[in-house]
XYZ file of N, CA and C in Angstrom:
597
model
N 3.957 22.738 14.010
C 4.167 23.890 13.133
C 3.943 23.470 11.693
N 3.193 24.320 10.789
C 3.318 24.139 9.411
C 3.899 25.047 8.672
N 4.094 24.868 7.616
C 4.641 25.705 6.378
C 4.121 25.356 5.243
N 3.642 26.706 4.758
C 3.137 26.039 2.838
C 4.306 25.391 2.549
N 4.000 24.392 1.613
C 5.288 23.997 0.408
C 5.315 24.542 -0.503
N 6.794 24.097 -1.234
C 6.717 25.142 -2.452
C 5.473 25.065 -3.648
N 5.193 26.369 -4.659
C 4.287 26.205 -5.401
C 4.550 24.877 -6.397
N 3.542 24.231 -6.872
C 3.160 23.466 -7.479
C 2.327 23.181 -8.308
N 1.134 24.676 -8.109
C 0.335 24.499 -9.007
C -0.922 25.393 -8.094
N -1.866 25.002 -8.840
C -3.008 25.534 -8.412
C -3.111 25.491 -6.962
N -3.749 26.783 -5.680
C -3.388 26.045 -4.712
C -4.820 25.798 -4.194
N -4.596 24.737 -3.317
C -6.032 24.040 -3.345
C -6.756 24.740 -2.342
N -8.366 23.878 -2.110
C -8.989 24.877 -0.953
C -9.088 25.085 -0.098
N -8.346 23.984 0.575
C -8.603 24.049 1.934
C -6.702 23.361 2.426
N -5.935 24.412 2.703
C -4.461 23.384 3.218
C -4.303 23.669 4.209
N -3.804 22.371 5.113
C -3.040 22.817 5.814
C -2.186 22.284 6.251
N -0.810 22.428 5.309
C 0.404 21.502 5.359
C 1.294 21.103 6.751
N 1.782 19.981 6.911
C 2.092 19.815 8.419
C 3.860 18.906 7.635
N 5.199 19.358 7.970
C 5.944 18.742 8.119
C 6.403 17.888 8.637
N 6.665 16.791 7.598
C 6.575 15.152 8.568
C 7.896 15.406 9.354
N 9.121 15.955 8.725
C 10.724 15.730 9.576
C 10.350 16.509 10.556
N 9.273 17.439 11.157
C 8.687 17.814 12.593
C 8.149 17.371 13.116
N 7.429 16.087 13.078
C 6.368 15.225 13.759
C 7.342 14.565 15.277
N 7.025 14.448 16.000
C 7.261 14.021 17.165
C 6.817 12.490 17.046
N 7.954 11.730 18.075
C 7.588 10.193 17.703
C 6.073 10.265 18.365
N 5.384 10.450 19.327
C 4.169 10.847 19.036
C 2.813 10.769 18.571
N 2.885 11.949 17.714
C 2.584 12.046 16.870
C 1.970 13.962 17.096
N 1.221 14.437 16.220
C 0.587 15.528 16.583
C -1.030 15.893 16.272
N -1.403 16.784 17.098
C -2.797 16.909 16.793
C -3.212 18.028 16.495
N -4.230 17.807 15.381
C -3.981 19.482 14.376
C -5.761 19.685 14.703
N -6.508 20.766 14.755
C -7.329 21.332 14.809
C -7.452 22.453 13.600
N -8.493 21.833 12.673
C -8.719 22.715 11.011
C -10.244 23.235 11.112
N -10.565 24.761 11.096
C -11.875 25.365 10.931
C -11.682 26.125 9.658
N -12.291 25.693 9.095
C -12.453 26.521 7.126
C -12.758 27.750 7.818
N -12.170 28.927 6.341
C -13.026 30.395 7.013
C -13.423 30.299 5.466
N -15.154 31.867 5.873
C -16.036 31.722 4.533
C -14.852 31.554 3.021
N -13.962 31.909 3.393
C -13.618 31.948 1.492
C -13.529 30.484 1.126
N -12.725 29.335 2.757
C -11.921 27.974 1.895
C -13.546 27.606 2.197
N -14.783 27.868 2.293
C -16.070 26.954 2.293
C -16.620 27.185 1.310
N -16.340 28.891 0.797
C -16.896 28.544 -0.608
C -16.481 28.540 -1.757
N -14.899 27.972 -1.665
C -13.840 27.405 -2.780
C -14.297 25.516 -2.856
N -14.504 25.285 -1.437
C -15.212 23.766 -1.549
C -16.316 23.998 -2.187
N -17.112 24.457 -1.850
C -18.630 24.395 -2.436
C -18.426 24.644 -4.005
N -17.665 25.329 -4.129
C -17.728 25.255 -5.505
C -17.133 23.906 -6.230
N -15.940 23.270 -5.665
C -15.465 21.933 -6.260
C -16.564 20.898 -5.778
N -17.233 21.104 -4.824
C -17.992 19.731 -5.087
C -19.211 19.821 -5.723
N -19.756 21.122 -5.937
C -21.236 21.382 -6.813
C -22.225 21.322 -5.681
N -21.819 22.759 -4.439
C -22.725 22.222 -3.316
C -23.176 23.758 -3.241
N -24.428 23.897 -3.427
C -25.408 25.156 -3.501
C -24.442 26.239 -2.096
N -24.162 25.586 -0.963
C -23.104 26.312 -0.256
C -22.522 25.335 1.047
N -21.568 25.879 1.389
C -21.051 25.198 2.698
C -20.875 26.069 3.548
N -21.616 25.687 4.578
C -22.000 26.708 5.713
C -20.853 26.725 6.939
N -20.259 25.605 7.123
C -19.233 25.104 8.205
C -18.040 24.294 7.638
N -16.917 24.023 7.791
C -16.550 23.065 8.073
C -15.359 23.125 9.091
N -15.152 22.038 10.268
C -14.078 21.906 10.946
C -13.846 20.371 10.875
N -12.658 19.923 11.644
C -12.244 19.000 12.005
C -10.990 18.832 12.474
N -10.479 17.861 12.617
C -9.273 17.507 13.833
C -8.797 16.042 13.205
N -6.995 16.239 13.111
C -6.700 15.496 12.651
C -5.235 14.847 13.553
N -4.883 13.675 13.476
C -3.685 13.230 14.090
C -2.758 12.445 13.112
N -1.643 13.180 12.965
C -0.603 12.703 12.277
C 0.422 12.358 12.815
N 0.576 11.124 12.711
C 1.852 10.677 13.294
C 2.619 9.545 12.369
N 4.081 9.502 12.708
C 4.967 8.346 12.081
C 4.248 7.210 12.571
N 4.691 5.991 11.456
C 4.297 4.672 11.380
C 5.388 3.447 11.625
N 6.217 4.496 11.199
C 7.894 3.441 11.143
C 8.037 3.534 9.569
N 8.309 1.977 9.415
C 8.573 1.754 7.974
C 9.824 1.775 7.764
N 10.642 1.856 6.197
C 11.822 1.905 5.812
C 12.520 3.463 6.007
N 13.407 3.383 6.329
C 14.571 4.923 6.196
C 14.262 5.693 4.571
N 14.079 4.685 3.825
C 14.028 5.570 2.613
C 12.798 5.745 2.330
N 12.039 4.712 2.842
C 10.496 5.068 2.556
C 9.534 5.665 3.710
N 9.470 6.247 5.167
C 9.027 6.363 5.960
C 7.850 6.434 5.981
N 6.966 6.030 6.732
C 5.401 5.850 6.322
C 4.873 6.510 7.743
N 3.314 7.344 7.186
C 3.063 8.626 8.212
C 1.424 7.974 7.934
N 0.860 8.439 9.540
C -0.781 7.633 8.785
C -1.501 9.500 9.899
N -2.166 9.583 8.817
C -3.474 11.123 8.982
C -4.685 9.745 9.467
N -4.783 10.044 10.955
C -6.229 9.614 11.439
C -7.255 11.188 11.736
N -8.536 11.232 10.501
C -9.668 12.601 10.928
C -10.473 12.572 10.781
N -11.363 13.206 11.704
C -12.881 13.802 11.480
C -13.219 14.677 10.786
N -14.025 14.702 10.051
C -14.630 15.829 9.508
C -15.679 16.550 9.920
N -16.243 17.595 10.137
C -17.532 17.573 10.294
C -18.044 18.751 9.487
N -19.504 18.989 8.495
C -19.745 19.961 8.159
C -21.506 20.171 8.208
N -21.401 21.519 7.701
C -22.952 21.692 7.500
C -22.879 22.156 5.645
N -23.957 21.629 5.015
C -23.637 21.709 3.616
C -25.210 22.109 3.350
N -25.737 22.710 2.332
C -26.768 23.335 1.474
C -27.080 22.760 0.087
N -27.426 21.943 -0.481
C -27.515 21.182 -1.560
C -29.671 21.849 -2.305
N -29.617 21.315 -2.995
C -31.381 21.086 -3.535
C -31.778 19.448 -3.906
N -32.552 19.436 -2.816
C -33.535 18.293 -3.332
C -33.873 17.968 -4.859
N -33.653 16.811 -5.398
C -33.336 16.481 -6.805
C -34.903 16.039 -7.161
N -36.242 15.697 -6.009
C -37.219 15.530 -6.150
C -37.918 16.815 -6.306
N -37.773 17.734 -5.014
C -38.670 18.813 -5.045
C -38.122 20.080 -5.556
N -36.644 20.064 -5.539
C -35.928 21.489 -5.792
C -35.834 22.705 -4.267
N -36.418 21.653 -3.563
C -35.892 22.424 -2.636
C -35.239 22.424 -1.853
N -34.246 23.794 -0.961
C -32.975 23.451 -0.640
C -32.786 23.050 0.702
N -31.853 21.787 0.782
C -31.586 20.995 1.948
C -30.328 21.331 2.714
N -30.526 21.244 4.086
C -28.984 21.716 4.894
C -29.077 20.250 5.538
N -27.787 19.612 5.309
C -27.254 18.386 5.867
C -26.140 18.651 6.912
N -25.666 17.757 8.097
C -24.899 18.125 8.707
C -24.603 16.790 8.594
N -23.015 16.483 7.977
C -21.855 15.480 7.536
C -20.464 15.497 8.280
N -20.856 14.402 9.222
C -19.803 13.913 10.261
C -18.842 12.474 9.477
N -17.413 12.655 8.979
C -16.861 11.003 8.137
C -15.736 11.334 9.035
N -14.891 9.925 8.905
C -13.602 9.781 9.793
C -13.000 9.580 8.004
N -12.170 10.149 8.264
C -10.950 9.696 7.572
C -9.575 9.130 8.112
N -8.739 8.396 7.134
C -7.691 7.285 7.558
C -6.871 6.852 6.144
N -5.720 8.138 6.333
C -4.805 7.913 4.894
C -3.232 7.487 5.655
N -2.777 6.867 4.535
C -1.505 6.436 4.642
C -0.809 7.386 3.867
N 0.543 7.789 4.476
C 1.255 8.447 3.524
C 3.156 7.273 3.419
N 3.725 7.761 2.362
C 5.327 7.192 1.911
C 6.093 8.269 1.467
N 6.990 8.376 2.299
C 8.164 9.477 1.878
C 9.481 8.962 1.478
N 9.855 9.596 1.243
C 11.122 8.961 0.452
C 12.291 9.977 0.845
N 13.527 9.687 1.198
C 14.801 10.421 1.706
C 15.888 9.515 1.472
N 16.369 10.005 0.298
C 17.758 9.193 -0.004
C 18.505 9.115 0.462
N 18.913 10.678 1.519
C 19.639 11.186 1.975
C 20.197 10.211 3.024
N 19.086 9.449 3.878
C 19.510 8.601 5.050
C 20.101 7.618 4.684
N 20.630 7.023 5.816
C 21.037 5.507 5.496
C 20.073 4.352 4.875
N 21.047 3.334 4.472
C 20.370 2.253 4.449
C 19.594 1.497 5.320
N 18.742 0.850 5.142
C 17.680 0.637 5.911
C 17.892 -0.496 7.340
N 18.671 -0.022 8.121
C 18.943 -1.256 9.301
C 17.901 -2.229 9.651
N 16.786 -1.819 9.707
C 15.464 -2.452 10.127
C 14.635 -1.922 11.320
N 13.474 -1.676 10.901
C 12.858 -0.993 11.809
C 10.960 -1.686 11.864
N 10.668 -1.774 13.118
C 9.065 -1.879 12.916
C 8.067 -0.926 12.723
N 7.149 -1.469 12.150
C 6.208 -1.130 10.983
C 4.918 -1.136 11.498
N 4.303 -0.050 12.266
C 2.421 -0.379 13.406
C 2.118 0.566 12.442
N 1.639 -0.330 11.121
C 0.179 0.043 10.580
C -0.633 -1.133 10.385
N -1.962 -0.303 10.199
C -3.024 -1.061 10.337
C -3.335 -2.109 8.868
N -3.437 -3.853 9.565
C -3.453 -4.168 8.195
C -4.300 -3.988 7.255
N -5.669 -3.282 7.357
C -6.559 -2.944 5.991
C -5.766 -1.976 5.539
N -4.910 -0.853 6.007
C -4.040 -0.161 5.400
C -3.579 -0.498 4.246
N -3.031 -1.800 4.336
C -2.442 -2.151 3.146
C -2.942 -2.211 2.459
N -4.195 -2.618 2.200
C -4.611 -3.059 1.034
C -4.779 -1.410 -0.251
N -4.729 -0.630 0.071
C -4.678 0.485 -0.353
C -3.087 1.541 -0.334
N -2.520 1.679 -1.351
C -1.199 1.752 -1.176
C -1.277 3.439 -0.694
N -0.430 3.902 0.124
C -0.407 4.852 0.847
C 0.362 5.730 -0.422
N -0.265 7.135 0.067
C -0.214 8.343 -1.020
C 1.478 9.041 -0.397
N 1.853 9.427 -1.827
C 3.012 9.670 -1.952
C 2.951 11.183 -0.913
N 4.182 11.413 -0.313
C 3.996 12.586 0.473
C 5.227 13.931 -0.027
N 4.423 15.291 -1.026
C 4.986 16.316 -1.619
C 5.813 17.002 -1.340
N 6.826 17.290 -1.303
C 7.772 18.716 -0.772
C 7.915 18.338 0.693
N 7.747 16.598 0.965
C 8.504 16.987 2.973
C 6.657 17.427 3.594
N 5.660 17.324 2.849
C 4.462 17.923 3.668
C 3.060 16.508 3.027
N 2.434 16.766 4.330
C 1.257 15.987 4.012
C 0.305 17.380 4.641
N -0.991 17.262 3.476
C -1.798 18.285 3.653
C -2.921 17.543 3.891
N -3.110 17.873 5.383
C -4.049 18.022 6.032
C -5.456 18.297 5.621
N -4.984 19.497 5.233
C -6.663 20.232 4.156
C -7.096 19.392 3.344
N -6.156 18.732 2.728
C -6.735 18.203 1.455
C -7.457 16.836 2.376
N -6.519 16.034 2.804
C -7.420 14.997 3.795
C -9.120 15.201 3.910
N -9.137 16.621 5.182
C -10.474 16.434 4.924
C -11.307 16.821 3.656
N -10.639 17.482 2.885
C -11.519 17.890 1.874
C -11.933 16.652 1.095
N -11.241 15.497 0.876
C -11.759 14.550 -0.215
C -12.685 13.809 1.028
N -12.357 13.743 2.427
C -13.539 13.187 3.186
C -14.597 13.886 3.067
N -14.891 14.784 2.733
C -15.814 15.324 2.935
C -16.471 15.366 1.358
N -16.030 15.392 0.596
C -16.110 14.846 -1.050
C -16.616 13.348 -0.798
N -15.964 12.255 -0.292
C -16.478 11.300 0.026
C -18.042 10.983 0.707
N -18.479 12.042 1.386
C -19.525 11.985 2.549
C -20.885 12.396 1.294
N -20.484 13.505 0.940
C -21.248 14.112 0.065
C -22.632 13.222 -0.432
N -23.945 13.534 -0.725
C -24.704 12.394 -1.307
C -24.983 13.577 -2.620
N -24.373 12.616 -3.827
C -24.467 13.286 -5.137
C -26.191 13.133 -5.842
N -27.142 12.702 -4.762
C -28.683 13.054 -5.153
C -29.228 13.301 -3.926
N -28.889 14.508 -3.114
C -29.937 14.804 -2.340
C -31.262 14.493 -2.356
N -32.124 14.195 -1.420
C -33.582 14.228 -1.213
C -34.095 14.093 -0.267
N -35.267 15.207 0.238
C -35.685 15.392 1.388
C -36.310 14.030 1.838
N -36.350 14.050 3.035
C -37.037 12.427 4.147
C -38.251 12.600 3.368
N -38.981 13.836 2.863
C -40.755 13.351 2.910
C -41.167 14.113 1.428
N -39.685 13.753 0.600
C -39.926 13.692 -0.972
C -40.596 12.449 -1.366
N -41.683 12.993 -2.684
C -42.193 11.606 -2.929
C -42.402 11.749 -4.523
N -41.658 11.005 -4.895
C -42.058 11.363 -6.636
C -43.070 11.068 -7.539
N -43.829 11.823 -7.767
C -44.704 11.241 -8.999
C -44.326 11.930 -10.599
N -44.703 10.546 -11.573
C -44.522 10.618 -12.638
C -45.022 11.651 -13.273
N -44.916 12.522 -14.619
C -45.893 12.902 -14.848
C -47.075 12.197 -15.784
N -48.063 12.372 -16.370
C -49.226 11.397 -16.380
C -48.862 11.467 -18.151
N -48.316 12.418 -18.684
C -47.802 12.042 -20.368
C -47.241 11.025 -20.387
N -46.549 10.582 -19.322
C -45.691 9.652 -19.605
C -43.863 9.703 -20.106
N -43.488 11.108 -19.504
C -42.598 11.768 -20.651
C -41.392 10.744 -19.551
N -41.439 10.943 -18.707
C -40.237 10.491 -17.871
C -39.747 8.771 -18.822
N -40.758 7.985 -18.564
C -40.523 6.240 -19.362
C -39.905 6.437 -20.628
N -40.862 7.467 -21.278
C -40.057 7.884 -22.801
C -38.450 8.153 -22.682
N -38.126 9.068 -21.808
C -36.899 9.887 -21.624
C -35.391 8.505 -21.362
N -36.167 8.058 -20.560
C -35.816 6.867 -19.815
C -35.580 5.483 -20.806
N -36.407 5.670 -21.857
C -36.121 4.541 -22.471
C -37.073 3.560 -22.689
N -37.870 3.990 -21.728
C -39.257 2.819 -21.351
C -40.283 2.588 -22.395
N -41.049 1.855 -22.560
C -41.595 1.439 -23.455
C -43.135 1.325 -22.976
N -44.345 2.127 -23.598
C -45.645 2.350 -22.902
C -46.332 1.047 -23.366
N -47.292 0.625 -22.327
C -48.175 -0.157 -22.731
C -48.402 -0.887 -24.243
N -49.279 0.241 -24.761
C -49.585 0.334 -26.024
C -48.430 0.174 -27.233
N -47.875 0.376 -27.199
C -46.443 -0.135 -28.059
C -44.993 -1.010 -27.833
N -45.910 -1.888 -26.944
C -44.833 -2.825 -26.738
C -45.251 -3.537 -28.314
N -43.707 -4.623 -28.339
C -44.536 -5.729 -29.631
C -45.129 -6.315 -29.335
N -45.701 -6.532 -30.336
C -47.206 -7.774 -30.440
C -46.445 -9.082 -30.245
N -46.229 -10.103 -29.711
C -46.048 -10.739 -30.238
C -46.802 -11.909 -31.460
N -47.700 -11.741 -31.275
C -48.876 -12.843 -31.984
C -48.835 -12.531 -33.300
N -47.965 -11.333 -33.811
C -47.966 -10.797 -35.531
C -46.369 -10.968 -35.322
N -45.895 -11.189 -36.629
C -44.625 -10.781 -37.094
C -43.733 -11.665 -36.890
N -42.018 -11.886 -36.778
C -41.165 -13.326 -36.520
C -41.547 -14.282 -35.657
N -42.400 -13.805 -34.492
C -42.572 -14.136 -33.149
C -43.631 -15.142 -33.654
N -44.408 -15.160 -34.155
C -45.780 -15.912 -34.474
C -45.890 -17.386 -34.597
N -44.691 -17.293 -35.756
C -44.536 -18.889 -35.607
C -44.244 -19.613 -34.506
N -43.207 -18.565 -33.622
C -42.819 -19.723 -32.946
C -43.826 -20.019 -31.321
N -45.060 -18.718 -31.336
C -46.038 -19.044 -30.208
C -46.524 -20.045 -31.044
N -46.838 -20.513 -32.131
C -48.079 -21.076 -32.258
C -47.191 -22.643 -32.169
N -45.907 -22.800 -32.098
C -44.986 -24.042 -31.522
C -45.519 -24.802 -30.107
N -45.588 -23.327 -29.469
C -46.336 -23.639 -27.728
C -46.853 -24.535 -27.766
């Protein structure tokens, strides 16, 4: 079962909050299909001409950890179909973006006892990345896949059988910084001189 949490702010585009003090030792398995509005509230945060799909499936379950700190790990798939423009030709590309995601979450409850001791099955690359604080009693789901799928994203599209050519002014090297043929320095005139003729 979920429940929004309380407001906090802007609400994001895609939620779907899951209460950890409901999780079953377990764990649970959530099934998320965007409808057109949360695809094109994404498309608009990631700068994606449109998003045609997105679903995925996620498993949340306890980790153990401390009484005051309880630690929850979101294992998900993402999968979407996305609409971008080719940055070579301008023309528009539909990608289909399959990522796993794998977040740690830490809750905190003062309320319980002190910490008797308990074991701890997370994964050790886990650690190396400190697990995200968990809001109002909820870890959101939505948001999970949404930054996976932010993650997947390729911020320069280009078609398989794009091929770039320059244009022949030369404007791109200019733009770029580049320096044409014809106006590189000499070296054989100017500070440089003396020290070829050292050679």
């Amino acid at each position: 079962m979920t429940v929004p949490p309380p407001d906090a702010g802007p609400a994001p585009e895609l939620s779907r909050p899951v209460v950890v003090d409901r999780l079953p030792p377990e764990g649970r398995t959530l099934a998320v299909v965007a409808t057109e509005a949360e695809c094109a509230a994404l498309a608009a945060r990631f700068g994606l001409d449109a998003l045609e799909s997105l679903t995925g499936t996620a498993v949340v379950r306890p980790l153990g950890g401390r009484r005051r700190a309880p630690l929850y790990g979101v294992d998900a798939t993402v999968t979407a179909r996305v609409r971008q423009t080719c940055v070579v030709t301008l023309d528009s590309l539909v990608r289909e973006i399959t990522e796993t995601v794998c977040q740690r979450f830490v809750g905190s409850d003062s309320a319980k006892g002190p910490d008797r001791g308990s074991a701890v099955d997370v994964d050790p690359e886990a650690v190396l990345d400190p697990p995200e604080p968990i809001v109002a009693g909820c870890i959101d789901v939505g948001e999970v896949l949404a930054e996976g799928l932010g993650l997947a994203i390729d911020p320069h599209p280009r078609a398989d059988d794009a091929v770039f050519t320059p244009p022949p002014d030369g404007t791109i090297g200019e733009e770029a910084g580049g320096v044409e043929p014809d106006t590189a320095p000499d070296q054989a005139s100017g500070p440089f001189a003396a020290l070829a003729a050292l050679r």
